[in-house]
Amino acid sequence: MKEKLQKIREEAIRQMQEATTLDKLNDIRVAYLGKKGELTSVLKGMKDVPAEERPMVGQFVNEARTAIEEKLDEIKKDMEKKALDLRLKSETIDVTLPAKKSNLGHRHPNTIALEEVERIFVGMGYEVVEGPEVEYDYYNFEALNIPANHPAKDEQDTFYINDKIVLRTQTSSVQVHEMEKGKLPIRMLAPGRVFRADEVDATHSPSFHQIEGLVIDKNITFADLKGTLEVFAQELFGKETKVKFRPHHFPFTEPSAEMDVTCFKCGGKGCRMCKGSGWIEILGCGMVHPRVLEMRGIDTNEYQGFAFGVGLERIALLKYEIDDMRLMYENDERFLKQF
Ligand SMILES: [Zn+2]
């Protein structure tokens, strides 16, 4: 009996050492230690063993079982370690290889110009606010003193969603939302996308950006408007920049003006950039029309305001000397990289 057990034990270990896979190893475990395995069948034959020998045989069987189990464990761990080593080796990262250069994006000239304008006005105590691009006709026109028969409301200029809703044609609509909040004074800057039914060319696009500014407070005069916009121009184009105001007309301001700055390229002598005049038109502005304030229930005896609107693309095109607005929307990396 002892010899038989010894043979089973040796045979099992020999087979295990030859095994190359975990599956094969498991088959061997079942064949020797399983319910119908060889060692189990020896135990089943115990009834034929004389009673006084049974404890001894039982001990042999246990020893054989322990020896097989230990060997099984050892070989299994060894196999797993080899598999892991192999995997680690194949997945090793060679840190000495040169890295792939990732292509980083770049801020758009519009974004750079906007951040510059925001920096200047936030520095003067303005709050940057936003309004909807899809807007009620009322906020875009009537509340800004643009009557129903005004040419700006023509379908050739404005994208209509339906009778009452448009794609805003100007960021001035944000003024109305701010005034509706009923909190005075107001000192706001509203940058955003606007839409006009324009054909695309070097200076036009159906979608572009405006920056609207509005101040409402007590004792506001045209002198405040001029002082504020002069500081803005000098911060943006240089300390030596001069400004001049030409009378103009907008429905929502009275009086209204357009502001020119001395050409920052030639300093006012005249060049290609300023078409020889020495001046460059930069924005529209004016004192908020009393009707616009009254429609929002603001007492015009106590409060006055001024407003201005800047074309963001215009600023960016001038500042970075870009001669075609279409370049701004093509997302050509070679163009964008230059700023
Ligand atoms: Zn010039």
PDB file of N, CA, C and O and ligand atoms in Angstrom, residues 262-280, ligand 1:
ATOM      1  N   THR A 262      -6.784 108.162 -34.082  1.00  0.00           N
ATOM      2  CA  THR A 262      -5.657 108.427 -34.993  1.00  0.00           C
ATOM      3  C   THR A 262      -5.037 107.090 -35.375  1.00  0.00           C
ATOM      4  O   THR A 262      -4.949 106.180 -34.555  1.00  0.00           O
ATOM      5  N   CYS A 263      -4.645 106.988 -36.624  1.00  0.00           N
ATOM      6  CA  CYS A 263      -4.100 105.735 -37.151  1.00  0.00           C
ATOM      7  C   CYS A 263      -2.869 105.333 -36.336  1.00  0.00           C
ATOM      8  O   CYS A 263      -1.917 106.096 -36.216  1.00  0.00           O
ATOM      9  N   PHE A 264      -2.940 104.116 -35.749  1.00  0.00           N
ATOM     10  CA  PHE A 264      -1.817 103.690 -34.891  1.00  0.00           C
ATOM     11  C   PHE A 264      -0.637 103.221 -35.730  1.00  0.00           C
ATOM     12  O   PHE A 264       0.448 102.983 -35.219  1.00  0.00           O
ATOM     13  N   LYS A 265      -0.853 103.099 -37.038  1.00  0.00           N
ATOM     14  CA  LYS A 265       0.210 102.654 -37.933  1.00  0.00           C
ATOM     15  C   LYS A 265       1.106 103.838 -38.327  1.00  0.00           C
ATOM     16  O   LYS A 265       2.318 103.741 -38.291  1.00  0.00           O
ATOM     17  N   CYS A 266       0.448 104.945 -38.723  1.00  0.00           N
ATOM     18  CA  CYS A 266       1.222 106.098 -39.209  1.00  0.00           C
ATOM     19  C   CYS A 266       1.188 107.268 -38.236  1.00  0.00           C
ATOM     20  O   CYS A 266       1.811 108.313 -38.482  1.00  0.00           O
ATOM     21  N   GLY A 267       0.445 107.107 -37.137  1.00  0.00           N
ATOM     22  CA  GLY A 267       0.373 108.173 -36.142  1.00  0.00           C
ATOM     23  C   GLY A 267      -0.410 109.377 -36.614  1.00  0.00           C
ATOM     24  O   GLY A 267      -0.319 110.461 -36.034  1.00  0.00           O
ATOM     25  N   GLY A 268      -1.174 109.247 -37.702  1.00  0.00           N
ATOM     26  CA  GLY A 268      -2.033 110.345 -38.154  1.00  0.00           C
ATOM     27  C   GLY A 268      -1.529 111.035 -39.417  1.00  0.00           C
ATOM     28  O   GLY A 268      -2.182 111.930 -39.946  1.00  0.00           O
ATOM     29  N   LYS A 269      -0.349 110.604 -39.920  1.00  0.00           N
ATOM     30  CA  LYS A 269       0.204 111.241 -41.118  1.00  0.00           C
ATOM     31  C   LYS A 269      -0.527 110.794 -42.386  1.00  0.00           C
ATOM     32  O   LYS A 269      -0.550 111.493 -43.381  1.00  0.00           O
ATOM     33  N   GLY A 270      -1.117 109.611 -42.354  1.00  0.00           N
ATOM     34  CA  GLY A 270      -1.793 109.066 -43.539  1.00  0.00           C
ATOM     35  C   GLY A 270      -1.020 107.914 -44.130  1.00  0.00           C
ATOM     36  O   GLY A 270       0.174 108.047 -44.421  1.00  0.00           O
ATOM     37  N   CYS A 271      -1.674 106.754 -44.255  1.00  0.00           N
ATOM     38  CA  CYS A 271      -1.015 105.587 -44.835  1.00  0.00           C
ATOM     39  C   CYS A 271      -2.079 104.690 -45.474  1.00  0.00           C
ATOM     40  O   CYS A 271      -3.255 105.044 -45.508  1.00  0.00           O
ATOM     41  N   ARG A 272      -1.668 103.506 -45.945  1.00  0.00           N
ATOM     42  CA  ARG A 272      -2.586 102.600 -46.601  1.00  0.00           C
ATOM     43  C   ARG A 272      -3.685 102.138 -45.632  1.00  0.00           C
ATOM     44  O   ARG A 272      -4.853 102.033 -45.982  1.00  0.00           O
ATOM     45  N   MET A 273      -3.270 101.902 -44.389  1.00  0.00           N
ATOM     46  CA  MET A 273      -4.183 101.406 -43.366  1.00  0.00           C
ATOM     47  C   MET A 273      -5.356 102.368 -43.124  1.00  0.00           C
ATOM     48  O   MET A 273      -6.490 101.953 -42.995  1.00  0.00           O
ATOM     49  N   CYS A 274      -5.054 103.661 -43.070  1.00  0.00           N
ATOM     50  CA  CYS A 274      -6.107 104.655 -42.790  1.00  0.00           C
ATOM     51  C   CYS A 274      -6.586 105.312 -44.078  1.00  0.00           C
ATOM     52  O   CYS A 274      -7.264 106.337 -44.044  1.00  0.00           O
ATOM     53  N   LYS A 275      -6.230 104.718 -45.180  1.00  0.00           N
ATOM     54  CA  LYS A 275      -6.588 105.225 -46.516  1.00  0.00           C
ATOM     55  C   LYS A 275      -6.188 106.685 -46.671  1.00  0.00           C
ATOM     56  O   LYS A 275      -6.903 107.504 -47.250  1.00  0.00           O
ATOM     57  N   GLY A 276      -5.040 107.031 -46.091  1.00  0.00           N
ATOM     58  CA  GLY A 276      -4.474 108.365 -46.272  1.00  0.00           C
ATOM     59  C   GLY A 276      -5.042 109.444 -45.382  1.00  0.00           C
ATOM     60  O   GLY A 276      -4.541 110.571 -45.369  1.00  0.00           O
ATOM     61  N   SER A 277      -6.103 109.121 -44.610  1.00  0.00           N
ATOM     62  CA  SER A 277      -6.777 110.175 -43.829  1.00  0.00           C
ATOM     63  C   SER A 277      -6.140 110.414 -42.464  1.00  0.00           C
ATOM     64  O   SER A 277      -6.349 111.445 -41.847  1.00  0.00           O
ATOM     65  N   GLY A 278      -5.396 109.442 -41.978  1.00  0.00           N
ATOM     66  CA  GLY A 278      -4.808 109.567 -40.639  1.00  0.00           C
ATOM     67  C   GLY A 278      -5.759 109.139 -39.524  1.00  0.00           C
ATOM     68  O   GLY A 278      -5.363 109.066 -38.369  1.00  0.00           O
ATOM     69  N   TRP A 279      -7.021 108.879 -39.863  1.00  0.00           N
ATOM     70  CA  TRP A 279      -8.022 108.488 -38.864  1.00  0.00           C
ATOM     71  C   TRP A 279      -8.664 107.151 -39.221  1.00  0.00           C
ATOM     72  O   TRP A 279      -8.801 106.818 -40.394  1.00  0.00           O
ATOM     73  N   ILE A 280      -9.043 106.407 -38.209  1.00  0.00           N
ATOM     74  CA  ILE A 280      -9.727 105.126 -38.417  1.00  0.00           C
ATOM     75  C   ILE A 280     -11.006 105.104 -37.590  1.00  0.00           C
ATOM     76  O   ILE A 280     -10.976 105.384 -36.384  1.00  0.00           O
TER      77      ILE A 280
HETATM   78 ZN    ZN B   1      -2.379 105.544 -41.237  1.00  0.00          ZN
END
